[in-house]
Short mmCIF file of C-alpha atoms in Angstrom, two decimals:
data_model
loop_
_atom_site.label_atom_id
_atom_site.label_comp_id
_atom_site.label_asym_id
_atom_site.label_seq_id
_atom_site.Cartn_x
_atom_site.Cartn_y
_atom_site.Cartn_z
CA UNK A 1 0.00 0.00 0.00
CA UNK A 2 2.80 2.37 0.98
CA UNK A 3 4.63 1.57 -2.24
CA UNK A 4 1.54 2.31 -4.27
CA UNK A 5 1.15 5.66 -2.53
CA UNK A 6 4.82 6.46 -3.09
CA UNK A 7 4.39 5.67 -6.78
CA UNK A 8 1.29 7.84 -6.94
CA UNK A 9 3.12 10.68 -5.21
CA UNK A 10 6.00 10.31 -7.65
CA UNK A 11 3.65 10.49 -10.64
CA UNK A 12 1.85 13.46 -9.09
CA UNK A 13 5.09 15.34 -8.48
CA UNK A 14 6.21 14.62 -12.04
CA UNK A 15 2.90 15.85 -13.44
CA UNK A 16 3.01 19.07 -11.40
CA UNK A 17 6.64 19.68 -12.38
CA UNK A 18 5.75 19.21 -16.06
CA UNK A 19 2.80 21.60 -15.75
CA UNK A 20 4.96 24.17 -13.97
CA UNK A 21 7.59 23.96 -16.72
CA UNK A 22 4.92 24.26 -19.42
CA UNK A 23 3.62 27.38 -17.67
CA UNK A 24 7.10 28.88 -17.46
CA UNK A 25 7.74 28.19 -21.14
CA UNK A 26 4.39 29.77 -22.04
CA UNK A 27 5.21 32.91 -20.02
CA UNK A 28 8.66 33.03 -21.62
CA UNK A 29 7.05 32.82 -25.07
CA UNK A 30 4.49 35.51 -24.25
CA UNK A 31 7.18 37.87 -22.95
CA UNK A 32 9.16 37.25 -26.14
CA UNK A 33 6.10 37.89 -28.31
CA UNK A 34 5.24 41.07 -26.41
CA UNK A 35 8.70 42.45 -27.22
CA UNK A 36 8.05 41.85 -30.93
CA UNK A 37 5.69 44.81 -30.90
CA UNK A 38 7.86 47.33 -29.05
CA UNK A 39 11.22 48.82 -30.03
CA UNK A 40 14.18 48.62 -29.86
CA UNK A 41 14.56 45.87 -32.47
CA UNK A 42 17.87 44.16 -33.09
CA UNK A 43 17.69 43.74 -36.86
CA UNK A 44 21.33 42.67 -37.20
CA UNK A 45 20.72 39.78 -34.81
CA UNK A 46 17.56 38.83 -36.67
CA UNK A 47 19.31 38.64 -40.08
CA UNK A 48 22.19 36.66 -38.59
CA UNK A 49 19.82 33.96 -37.30
CA UNK A 50 17.58 34.10 -40.36
CA UNK A 51 20.58 33.36 -42.58
CA UNK A 52 21.74 30.62 -40.22
CA UNK A 53 18.37 28.87 -40.42
CA UNK A 54 17.15 29.60 -43.95
CA UNK A 55 20.44 29.47 -45.86
CA UNK A 56 22.82 27.25 -43.93
CA UNK A 57 20.16 24.61 -43.18
CA UNK A 58 19.32 24.36 -46.87
CA UNK A 59 21.69 21.49 -47.79
CA UNK A 60 20.56 19.16 -45.03
CA UNK A 61 16.88 19.91 -45.56
CA UNK A 62 17.20 19.61 -49.35
CA UNK A 63 18.94 16.24 -49.19
CA UNK A 64 16.45 14.93 -46.63
CA UNK A 65 13.50 15.98 -48.78
CA UNK A 66 15.00 14.63 -52.01
CA UNK A 67 15.75 11.20 -50.58
CA UNK A 68 12.44 11.05 -48.73
CA UNK A 69 10.58 11.71 -51.99
CA UNK A 70 12.61 8.98 -53.71
CA UNK A 71 12.02 6.42 -50.96
CA UNK A 72 8.34 7.34 -50.75
CA UNK A 73 7.88 6.70 -54.47
CA UNK A 74 9.73 3.42 -54.32
CA UNK A 75 7.94 2.08 -51.25
CA UNK A 76 4.50 3.26 -52.35
CA UNK A 77 4.91 1.69 -55.76
CA UNK A 78 5.74 -1.64 -54.15
CA UNK A 79 2.57 -1.46 -52.05
CA UNK A 80 0.27 -0.03 -54.72
CA UNK A 81 1.33 -2.55 -57.33
CA UNK A 82 -0.23 -5.32 -55.21
CA UNK A 83 -3.63 -3.73 -55.75
CA UNK A 84 -3.04 -2.36 -59.22
CA UNK A 85 -3.20 1.19 -57.89
CA UNK A 86 0.14 2.44 -59.22
CA UNK A 87 -1.53 5.48 -60.78
CA UNK A 88 -2.16 6.86 -57.27
CA UNK A 89 1.58 7.26 -56.81
CA UNK A 90 1.93 10.94 -57.94
CA UNK A 91 -0.98 11.97 -55.70
CA UNK A 92 0.43 10.16 -52.70
CA UNK A 93 3.89 11.63 -53.15
CA UNK A 94 2.81 15.24 -53.57
CA UNK A 95 0.20 15.22 -50.79
CA UNK A 96 2.47 13.41 -48.32
CA UNK A 97 5.33 15.75 -49.01
CA UNK A 98 3.46 19.06 -48.96
CA UNK A 99 1.09 18.31 -46.11
CA UNK A 100 3.27 16.22 -43.80
CA UNK A 101 6.75 15.09 -44.66
CA UNK A 102 8.10 18.40 -45.95
CA UNK A 103 7.30 20.45 -42.82
CA UNK A 104 7.83 17.65 -40.30
CA UNK A 105 11.16 16.40 -41.65
CA UNK A 106 12.47 19.92 -42.26
CA UNK A 107 11.35 20.81 -38.74
CA UNK A 108 13.11 17.83 -37.20
CA UNK A 109 16.29 18.50 -39.17
CA UNK A 110 16.30 22.18 -38.17
CA UNK A 111 15.52 21.23 -34.56
CA UNK A 112 18.64 19.07 -34.51
CA UNK A 113 20.78 21.68 -36.15
CA UNK A 114 19.48 25.05 -34.99
CA UNK A 115 17.66 24.22 -31.75
CA UNK A 116 20.81 22.62 -30.39
CA UNK A 117 22.99 25.52 -31.54
CA UNK A 118 20.68 28.12 -29.97
CA UNK A 119 20.57 26.25 -26.66
CA UNK A 120 24.34 25.81 -26.66
CA UNK A 121 25.06 29.46 -27.50
CA UNK A 122 22.62 30.98 -25.03
CA UNK A 123 23.49 28.37 -22.38
CA UNK A 124 27.18 29.21 -22.71
CA UNK A 125 26.33 32.89 -22.43
CA UNK A 126 24.36 32.14 -19.28
CA UNK A 127 27.12 30.18 -17.52
CA UNK A 128 29.85 32.66 -18.52
CA UNK A 129 27.94 35.73 -17.23
CA UNK A 130 27.42 37.12 -20.74
CA UNK A 131 23.66 37.40 -20.15
CA UNK A 132 24.29 39.38 -16.94
CA UNK A 133 26.78 41.47 -18.92
CA UNK A 134 24.02 42.34 -21.41
CA UNK A 135 21.87 43.65 -18.57
CA UNK A 136 24.71 45.77 -17.20
CA UNK A 137 25.19 47.14 -20.73
CA UNK A 138 21.59 48.44 -20.70
CA UNK A 139 20.38 45.73 -23.07
CA UNK A 140 17.40 43.51 -22.31
CA UNK A 141 18.58 39.91 -22.91
CA UNK A 142 15.07 38.89 -23.99
CA UNK A 143 15.04 41.53 -26.70
CA UNK A 144 18.61 40.92 -27.82
CA UNK A 145 18.84 37.12 -27.63
CA UNK A 146 15.34 35.67 -27.70
CA UNK A 147 13.15 37.90 -29.87
CA UNK A 148 15.38 37.86 -33.01
CA UNK A 149 15.66 34.07 -32.78
CA UNK A 150 11.91 33.56 -32.35
CA UNK A 151 11.21 35.80 -35.32
CA UNK A 152 13.95 34.23 -37.45
CA UNK A 153 12.73 30.70 -36.66
CA UNK A 154 9.13 31.59 -37.53
CA UNK A 155 9.98 33.33 -40.81
CA UNK A 156 12.85 31.15 -42.03
CA UNK A 157 11.24 27.73 -41.91
CA UNK A 158 8.41 28.33 -44.44
CA UNK A 159 10.75 29.12 -47.39
CA UNK A 160 12.90 26.19 -46.35
CA UNK A 161 9.84 23.92 -46.41
CA UNK A 162 8.84 25.29 -49.80
CA UNK A 163 12.20 24.16 -51.14
CA UNK A 164 11.76 20.82 -49.35
CA UNK A 165 8.33 20.40 -50.99
CA UNK A 166 9.75 21.00 -54.46
CA UNK A 167 12.71 18.68 -53.94
CA UNK A 168 10.60 15.98 -52.31
CA UNK A 169 8.23 15.94 -55.28
CA UNK A 170 11.24 16.01 -57.61
CA UNK A 171 12.69 12.95 -55.83
CA UNK A 172 9.44 11.05 -56.36
CA UNK A 173 9.29 12.21 -59.98
CA UNK A 174 12.85 11.04 -60.70
CA UNK A 175 12.27 7.56 -59.29
CA UNK A 176 8.86 7.24 -60.92
CA UNK A 177 10.05 8.26 -64.38
CA UNK A 178 13.57 6.83 -64.41
CA UNK A 179 12.98 3.58 -62.55
CA UNK A 180 9.28 2.77 -62.36
CA UNK A 181 8.33 3.52 -65.95
CA UNK A 182 6.00 6.50 -65.48
CA UNK A 183 5.61 8.94 -68.38
CA UNK A 184 7.05 12.32 -67.24
CA UNK A 185 4.21 14.49 -68.56
CA UNK A 186 1.58 12.11 -67.19
CA UNK A 187 3.23 12.10 -63.77
CA UNK A 188 3.36 15.91 -63.67
CA UNK A 189 -0.26 16.24 -64.84
CA UNK A 190 -1.41 13.84 -62.12
CA UNK A 191 0.59 15.80 -59.54
CA UNK A 192 -0.91 19.16 -60.57
CA UNK A 193 -4.45 17.73 -60.76
CA UNK A 194 -4.46 16.59 -57.16
CA UNK A 195 -2.51 19.44 -55.58
CA UNK A 196 -4.56 22.26 -54.02
CA UNK A 197 -3.40 25.57 -52.63
CA UNK A 198 -4.49 24.51 -49.16
CA UNK A 199 -2.09 21.55 -49.23
CA UNK A 200 0.90 23.86 -49.65
CA UNK A 201 -0.43 26.60 -47.37
CA UNK A 202 -1.12 24.17 -44.52
CA UNK A 203 2.45 22.90 -44.82
CA UNK A 204 3.83 26.43 -44.70
CA UNK A 205 1.73 27.36 -41.68
CA UNK A 206 2.99 24.22 -39.98
CA UNK A 207 6.52 25.25 -40.88
CA UNK A 208 6.08 28.68 -39.27
CA UNK A 209 4.71 27.10 -36.09
CA UNK A 210 7.51 24.51 -36.02
CA UNK A 211 10.12 27.23 -36.56
CA UNK A 212 8.73 29.19 -33.62
CA UNK A 213 8.71 26.08 -31.42
CA UNK A 214 12.30 25.17 -32.34
CA UNK A 215 13.55 28.66 -31.52
CA UNK A 216 11.43 28.83 -28.37
CA UNK A 217 12.81 25.58 -26.96
CA UNK A 218 16.37 26.43 -27.98
CA UNK A 219 16.13 29.82 -26.25
CA UNK A 220 14.28 28.53 -23.20
CA UNK A 221 16.61 25.59 -22.55
CA UNK A 222 19.69 27.77 -23.06
CA UNK A 223 18.33 30.63 -20.98
CA UNK A 224 17.57 28.38 -18.01
CA UNK A 225 20.72 26.26 -18.17
CA UNK A 226 22.88 26.03 -15.07
CA UNK A 227 26.11 24.47 -13.93
CA UNK A 228 28.85 24.88 -16.52
CA UNK A 229 29.65 22.64 -19.47
CA UNK A 230 27.50 19.76 -18.23
CA UNK A 231 24.51 22.06 -17.80
CA UNK A 232 24.95 23.43 -21.32
CA UNK A 233 25.16 19.88 -22.70
CA UNK A 234 21.95 18.91 -20.94
CA UNK A 235 20.24 22.08 -22.17
CA UNK A 236 21.21 21.23 -25.74
CA UNK A 237 19.78 17.73 -25.46
CA UNK A 238 16.59 19.00 -23.82
CA UNK A 239 16.12 21.61 -26.54
CA UNK A 240 16.30 19.05 -29.36
CA UNK A 241 14.13 16.46 -27.61
CA UNK A 242 11.49 18.99 -26.52
CA UNK A 243 11.36 20.66 -29.94
CA UNK A 244 11.05 17.29 -31.72
CA UNK A 245 8.20 16.14 -29.49
CA UNK A 246 6.42 19.48 -29.79
CA UNK A 247 6.76 19.37 -33.58
CA UNK A 248 5.08 15.96 -33.70
CA UNK A 249 2.37 16.97 -31.22
CA UNK A 250 1.59 20.24 -33.00
CA UNK A 251 1.66 18.44 -36.34
CA UNK A 252 -1.28 16.40 -35.17
CA UNK A 253 -3.11 19.43 -33.79
CA UNK A 254 -2.60 21.47 -36.98
CA UNK A 255 -3.46 18.55 -39.26
CA UNK A 256 -6.68 18.01 -37.32
CA UNK A 257 -7.45 21.74 -37.59
CA UNK A 258 -6.74 22.00 -41.33
CA UNK A 259 -8.21 18.76 -42.60
CA UNK A 260 -11.10 18.17 -40.22
CA UNK A 261 -13.71 16.01 -41.96
CA UNK B 1 27.40 67.93 6.93
CA UNK B 2 28.82 64.74 5.45
CA UNK B 3 28.43 64.04 1.73
CA UNK B 4 25.71 61.58 0.65
CA UNK B 5 27.35 58.21 -0.02
CA UNK B 6 27.35 57.14 -3.67
CA UNK B 7 26.10 53.70 -2.66
CA UNK B 8 24.50 52.80 0.64
CA UNK B 9 23.34 49.30 1.59
CA UNK B 10 21.13 48.82 4.60
CA UNK B 11 20.14 45.44 6.01
CA UNK B 12 20.58 43.62 2.71
CA UNK B 13 19.50 40.00 2.97
CA UNK B 14 19.41 37.29 0.33
CA UNK B 15 18.93 33.54 0.66
CA UNK B 16 19.16 30.80 -1.96
CA UNK B 17 16.98 28.00 -0.64
CA UNK B 18 18.20 27.16 2.83
CA UNK B 19 21.46 29.07 2.44
CA UNK B 20 21.45 32.62 3.80
CA UNK B 21 24.08 34.26 1.60
CA UNK B 22 23.57 37.89 2.70
CA UNK B 23 22.51 38.28 6.30
CA UNK B 24 22.02 42.02 6.82
CA UNK B 25 24.74 43.79 4.84
CA UNK B 26 25.26 47.46 5.82
CA UNK B 27 27.84 49.36 3.79
CA UNK B 28 28.55 52.84 2.46
CA UNK B 29 30.69 53.73 -0.53
CA UNK B 30 31.93 57.31 -0.75
CA UNK B 31 31.53 59.19 -4.03
CA UNK B 32 34.67 59.27 -6.22
CA UNK B 33 36.42 56.79 -3.94
CA UNK B 34 37.41 53.23 -4.53
CA UNK B 35 35.87 50.67 -2.18
CA UNK B 36 37.22 47.13 -2.04
CA UNK B 37 35.00 44.41 -0.60
CA UNK B 38 37.04 41.49 0.69
CA UNK B 39 35.89 38.07 1.67
CA UNK B 40 36.46 34.38 1.17
CA UNK B 41 34.80 32.24 -1.46
CA UNK B 42 31.06 32.01 -0.85
CA UNK B 43 31.04 34.89 1.62
CA UNK B 44 28.51 36.88 -0.44
CA UNK B 45 30.72 39.35 -2.33
CA UNK B 46 29.41 38.63 -5.83
CA UNK B 47 25.81 38.41 -4.63
CA UNK B 48 26.18 41.87 -3.05
CA UNK B 49 27.30 43.36 -6.36
CA UNK B 50 24.61 41.51 -8.31
CA UNK B 51 21.97 42.89 -5.92
CA UNK B 52 23.26 46.45 -6.40
CA UNK B 53 23.20 46.03 -10.18
CA UNK B 54 19.68 44.60 -10.10
CA UNK B 55 20.76 41.23 -11.48
CA UNK B 56 19.41 39.50 -8.37
CA UNK B 57 16.52 40.91 -6.31
CA UNK B 58 17.36 41.06 -2.58
CA UNK B 59 14.92 39.46 -0.15
CA UNK B 60 15.11 42.41 2.25
CA UNK B 61 17.01 45.63 2.74
CA UNK B 62 17.57 48.93 1.00
CA UNK B 63 19.98 49.81 -1.79
CA UNK B 64 20.50 53.53 -2.26
CA UNK B 65 22.46 55.13 -5.07
CA UNK B 66 23.01 58.88 -4.79
CA UNK B 67 20.50 58.82 -1.93
CA UNK B 68 17.73 57.25 -4.04
CA UNK B 69 16.18 53.95 -3.03
CA UNK B 70 16.68 51.81 -6.13
CA UNK B 71 13.62 49.67 -5.35
CA UNK B 72 11.38 52.76 -5.45
CA UNK B 73 12.64 54.00 -8.80
CA UNK B 74 10.49 53.68 -11.90
CA UNK B 75 11.61 51.26 -14.58
CA UNK B 76 12.85 54.16 -16.71
CA UNK B 77 14.81 55.73 -13.84
CA UNK B 78 16.34 52.38 -12.95
CA UNK B 79 17.41 51.94 -16.57
CA UNK B 80 18.90 55.44 -16.50
CA UNK B 81 20.78 54.50 -13.36
CA UNK B 82 22.14 51.36 -15.00
CA UNK B 83 23.28 53.52 -17.92
CA UNK B 84 25.65 55.28 -15.53
CA UNK B 85 27.31 52.07 -14.36
CA UNK B 86 30.01 49.87 -15.80
CA UNK B 87 30.96 46.35 -14.81
CA UNK B 88 34.05 44.25 -15.30
CA UNK B 89 33.14 40.59 -14.84
CA UNK B 90 35.49 38.05 -13.30
CA UNK B 91 35.92 36.07 -16.51
CA UNK B 92 35.51 39.07 -18.81
CA UNK B 93 32.12 37.91 -20.13
CA UNK B 94 32.98 39.20 -23.58
CA UNK B 95 30.49 38.35 -26.32
CA UNK B 96 32.04 35.58 -28.45
CA UNK B 97 29.95 36.36 -31.49
CA UNK B 98 31.17 39.96 -31.77
CA UNK B 99 34.60 41.37 -32.60
CA UNK B 100 36.48 43.23 -29.90
CA UNK B 101 35.52 46.71 -31.15
CA UNK B 102 31.82 45.85 -31.02
CA UNK B 103 32.26 44.42 -27.52
CA UNK B 104 33.92 47.64 -26.38
CA UNK B 105 31.24 49.91 -27.81
CA UNK B 106 28.33 47.54 -27.21
CA UNK B 107 26.43 49.86 -24.87
CA UNK B 108 26.87 52.91 -27.11
CA UNK B 109 25.72 50.93 -30.16
CA UNK B 110 22.80 49.28 -28.35
CA UNK B 111 21.53 52.68 -27.25
CA UNK B 112 22.13 54.12 -30.72
CA UNK B 113 24.26 56.86 -29.19
CA UNK B 114 26.88 56.35 -31.88
CA UNK B 115 27.14 55.13 -35.49
CA UNK B 116 29.04 51.94 -36.30
CA UNK B 117 31.77 53.95 -38.02
CA UNK B 118 32.15 56.25 -35.01
CA UNK B 119 32.07 53.21 -32.71
CA UNK B 120 35.18 51.80 -34.40
CA UNK B 121 37.03 55.05 -33.73
CA UNK B 122 35.76 55.22 -30.15
CA UNK B 123 36.79 51.57 -29.58
CA UNK B 124 40.33 52.33 -30.83
CA UNK B 125 40.50 55.29 -28.46
CA UNK B 126 39.36 53.28 -25.43
CA UNK B 127 41.56 50.32 -26.34
CA UNK B 128 44.52 52.70 -26.36
CA UNK B 129 43.57 53.80 -22.84
CA UNK B 130 43.95 50.18 -21.66
CA UNK B 131 47.19 49.70 -23.56
CA UNK B 132 45.92 47.80 -26.59
CA UNK B 133 46.54 48.58 -30.25
CA UNK B 134 43.61 49.59 -32.46
CA UNK B 135 44.20 46.43 -34.57
CA UNK B 136 43.04 44.32 -31.58
CA UNK B 137 39.57 45.69 -32.28
CA UNK B 138 39.21 43.43 -35.31
CA UNK B 139 40.04 40.23 -33.41
CA UNK B 140 37.47 37.95 -31.85
CA UNK B 141 37.56 37.52 -28.03
CA UNK B 142 38.62 33.87 -28.49
CA UNK B 143 41.87 35.05 -30.11
CA UNK B 144 42.94 37.03 -27.04
CA UNK B 145 45.06 35.97 -24.05
CA UNK B 146 43.57 36.14 -20.55
CA UNK B 147 45.27 39.45 -19.82
CA UNK B 148 44.08 40.97 -23.09
CA UNK B 149 40.53 39.76 -22.42
CA UNK B 150 40.62 41.52 -19.04
CA UNK B 151 41.84 44.72 -20.71
CA UNK B 152 39.08 44.53 -23.33
CA UNK B 153 36.53 43.90 -20.59
CA UNK B 154 37.88 46.95 -18.77
CA UNK B 155 37.65 48.97 -21.98
CA UNK B 156 34.01 47.86 -22.36
CA UNK B 157 33.28 48.85 -18.75
CA UNK B 158 34.61 52.39 -19.22
CA UNK B 159 33.66 53.07 -22.87
CA UNK B 160 30.35 54.74 -22.00
CA UNK B 161 32.08 56.85 -19.31
CA UNK B 162 30.13 55.56 -16.31
CA UNK B 163 30.26 57.22 -12.93
CA UNK B 164 30.12 53.97 -10.95
CA UNK B 165 32.28 51.02 -12.00
CA UNK B 166 32.11 47.55 -10.48
CA UNK B 167 35.06 45.18 -10.66
CA UNK B 168 34.49 41.50 -9.91
CA UNK B 169 37.81 39.82 -9.06
CA UNK B 170 39.74 41.87 -11.62
CA UNK B 171 43.03 40.00 -11.21
CA UNK B 172 41.76 36.42 -10.90
CA UNK B 173 43.50 34.06 -13.30
CA UNK B 174 46.29 36.52 -14.15
CA UNK B 175 49.98 36.25 -13.33
CA UNK B 176 51.20 38.76 -10.68
CA UNK B 177 52.74 41.13 -13.24
CA UNK B 178 49.63 41.21 -15.43
CA UNK B 179 47.54 41.57 -12.26
CA UNK B 180 49.54 44.67 -11.30
CA UNK B 181 49.16 46.04 -14.84
CA UNK B 182 45.36 45.61 -14.70
CA UNK B 183 45.24 47.20 -11.25
CA UNK B 184 47.22 50.16 -12.57
CA UNK B 185 44.82 50.53 -15.49
CA UNK B 186 41.83 50.37 -13.14
CA UNK B 187 43.27 53.12 -10.94
CA UNK B 188 44.07 55.28 -14.01
CA UNK B 189 40.64 54.80 -15.59
CA UNK B 190 38.73 55.48 -12.38
CA UNK B 191 40.76 58.63 -11.72
CA UNK B 192 40.40 59.86 -15.30
CA UNK B 193 36.61 59.42 -15.21
CA UNK B 194 36.25 60.76 -11.68
CA UNK B 195 34.16 57.66 -11.03
CA UNK B 196 33.27 55.70 -7.92
CA UNK B 197 34.71 52.19 -7.93
CA UNK B 198 33.39 49.15 -6.13
CA UNK B 199 35.63 46.10 -6.37
CA UNK B 200 35.36 42.65 -4.91
CA UNK B 201 38.46 40.56 -4.51
CA UNK B 202 40.36 38.19 -2.29
CA UNK B 203 43.70 39.29 -3.75
CA UNK B 204 45.29 41.41 -0.98
CA UNK B 205 47.96 43.00 -3.17
CA UNK B 206 45.27 44.05 -5.65
CA UNK B 207 43.03 45.37 -2.84
CA UNK B 208 45.83 47.61 -1.52
CA UNK B 209 46.65 48.88 -5.01
CA UNK B 210 43.14 49.77 -6.17
CA UNK B 211 41.31 50.58 -2.92
CA UNK B 212 40.92 53.76 -0.90
CA UNK B 213 38.49 52.11 1.49
CA UNK B 214 37.99 48.46 2.28
CA UNK B 215 35.38 46.29 3.93
CA UNK B 216 35.31 42.65 4.81
CA UNK B 217 32.28 40.41 4.46
CA UNK B 218 32.06 37.12 6.30
CA UNK B 219 29.08 34.78 6.33
CA UNK B 220 26.90 37.43 4.72
CA UNK B 221 27.70 40.29 7.14
CA UNK B 222 30.14 43.18 7.00
CA UNK B 223 32.55 42.53 9.85
CA UNK B 224 34.99 45.42 9.27
CA UNK B 225 35.38 48.63 7.30
CA UNK B 226 38.42 50.87 7.17
CA UNK B 227 41.26 52.12 5.04
CA UNK B 228 42.64 49.80 2.34
CA UNK B 229 46.15 50.85 3.40
CA UNK B 230 45.57 49.33 6.83
CA UNK B 231 44.91 45.85 5.46
CA UNK B 232 47.16 43.32 7.19
CA UNK B 233 47.53 45.37 10.37
CA UNK B 234 44.01 46.47 11.20
CA UNK B 235 43.94 44.93 14.64
CA UNK B 236 40.77 43.06 13.65
CA UNK B 237 41.65 39.39 14.06
CA UNK B 238 39.43 38.19 11.22
CA UNK B 239 40.66 40.78 8.70
CA UNK B 240 44.30 40.36 9.65
CA UNK B 241 44.03 36.56 9.37
CA UNK B 242 42.45 36.92 5.93
CA UNK B 243 44.92 39.59 4.75
CA UNK B 244 47.92 37.61 5.94
CA UNK B 245 46.58 34.29 4.66
CA UNK B 246 47.01 32.64 8.05
CA UNK B 247 45.49 29.26 8.88
CA UNK B 248 45.23 30.19 12.57
CA UNK B 249 42.51 32.62 13.56
CA UNK B 250 38.78 33.07 13.93
CA UNK B 251 38.01 32.10 10.32
CA UNK B 252 37.91 28.36 10.02
CA UNK B 253 37.49 26.63 6.69
CA UNK B 254 34.45 24.44 6.46
CA UNK B 255 35.86 21.21 5.11
CA UNK B 256 33.66 18.43 3.89
CA UNK B 257 35.00 14.95 4.38
#
């Protein structure tokens, strides 16, 4: 009986701690968003992070999307051929990529690359007194460190996902036409016929939300890190794990909102 | 009538969890004088400075600057007060992502008091004041030695011409010669600006070089104040033990086995 109560207490404490952290993250995000509307703005910081996300993440996101499109075409063809439904391949590829795989995979790749870097940079600044130094130099750390990153994450991911969408579809097209015997014009016509504006827009909205979440978790985990190199390492891991889970959770929420039957 | 102290602390208390770090700190710092706060590791020196700068809110007590209670100031007035202060951090706390010249003129640039072109010239001028060539301005902080980083941090602290400058362990991690050089620069800069200096250190040689007045904090309380020149022969057993680095005396190390 005592053990059962101990277990219950442990679960309860864990649940309360999780709720408390969620509340702190929400307040952190709201403070960051409130600063978006009031000057001063640190445009130089914004462009630095925008370039880091949108430009320097391009190779990894592009390769991921290209190979995902190729694998998707190959695997789907294997499955569809059992039912004689090979003609559904272009539709499956383009809808999967634009609605789901483009934003989610780009988000996860950027979470690994940028979320970790943000947490490491801000965490190092925290443990080496650089954040306190900002305050003593009459600069609000939230405005200088967090707001430009939140904005950059939100605005940089949609164009990245647009590129991922194009390359993902291209990957499927290449495999379908070069290996699976599809006629190029027929494949493209089938792709255009099924694709609707909403498919692309929903993916881009997801991308903006994912970009915000990646930057938020990178900033939050870095900002609250403690205890030297080990603390920074833990913050980096937490940032990537939390951002990845949030991306998957919000993907469901947004999908349900966009494509409710 | 005596002059209003530049900084006055009354009954400052701060605890972190169970640990009472500041336990009623009372201290006055005279305007245009250099105060050195001495104390062992964990005695509350850094927390005192962080409370004055508003980096940590105290649990109790009053912090007055120029006779004004900092806690009662509006947000704008507190920001204006912070504008008049400079701080040299123990490890420099230079921003890795910026070149030296941007570090030096960070405050001026952040407040848009200066253009980027003018900031480069101003950085060269201030770097010269701390004995560094203008070409150092183009380097990144990671390319500098420890002594150079301290000089750049000092340049950053004085670039906006503050009237109160805080120094957190300015000579820690430096060899004795470089420590003396930094102390000399601190004295020069403070005199040139006509500023009030508040330093925390446990380096006795440094304390004597840079301080006019000194105080000792032990277990979160000020146990002695007096002239920095008197350090080592104050007649206060705790201060003399600390200044002379003696194992015998009222201060006993808390060792964990």
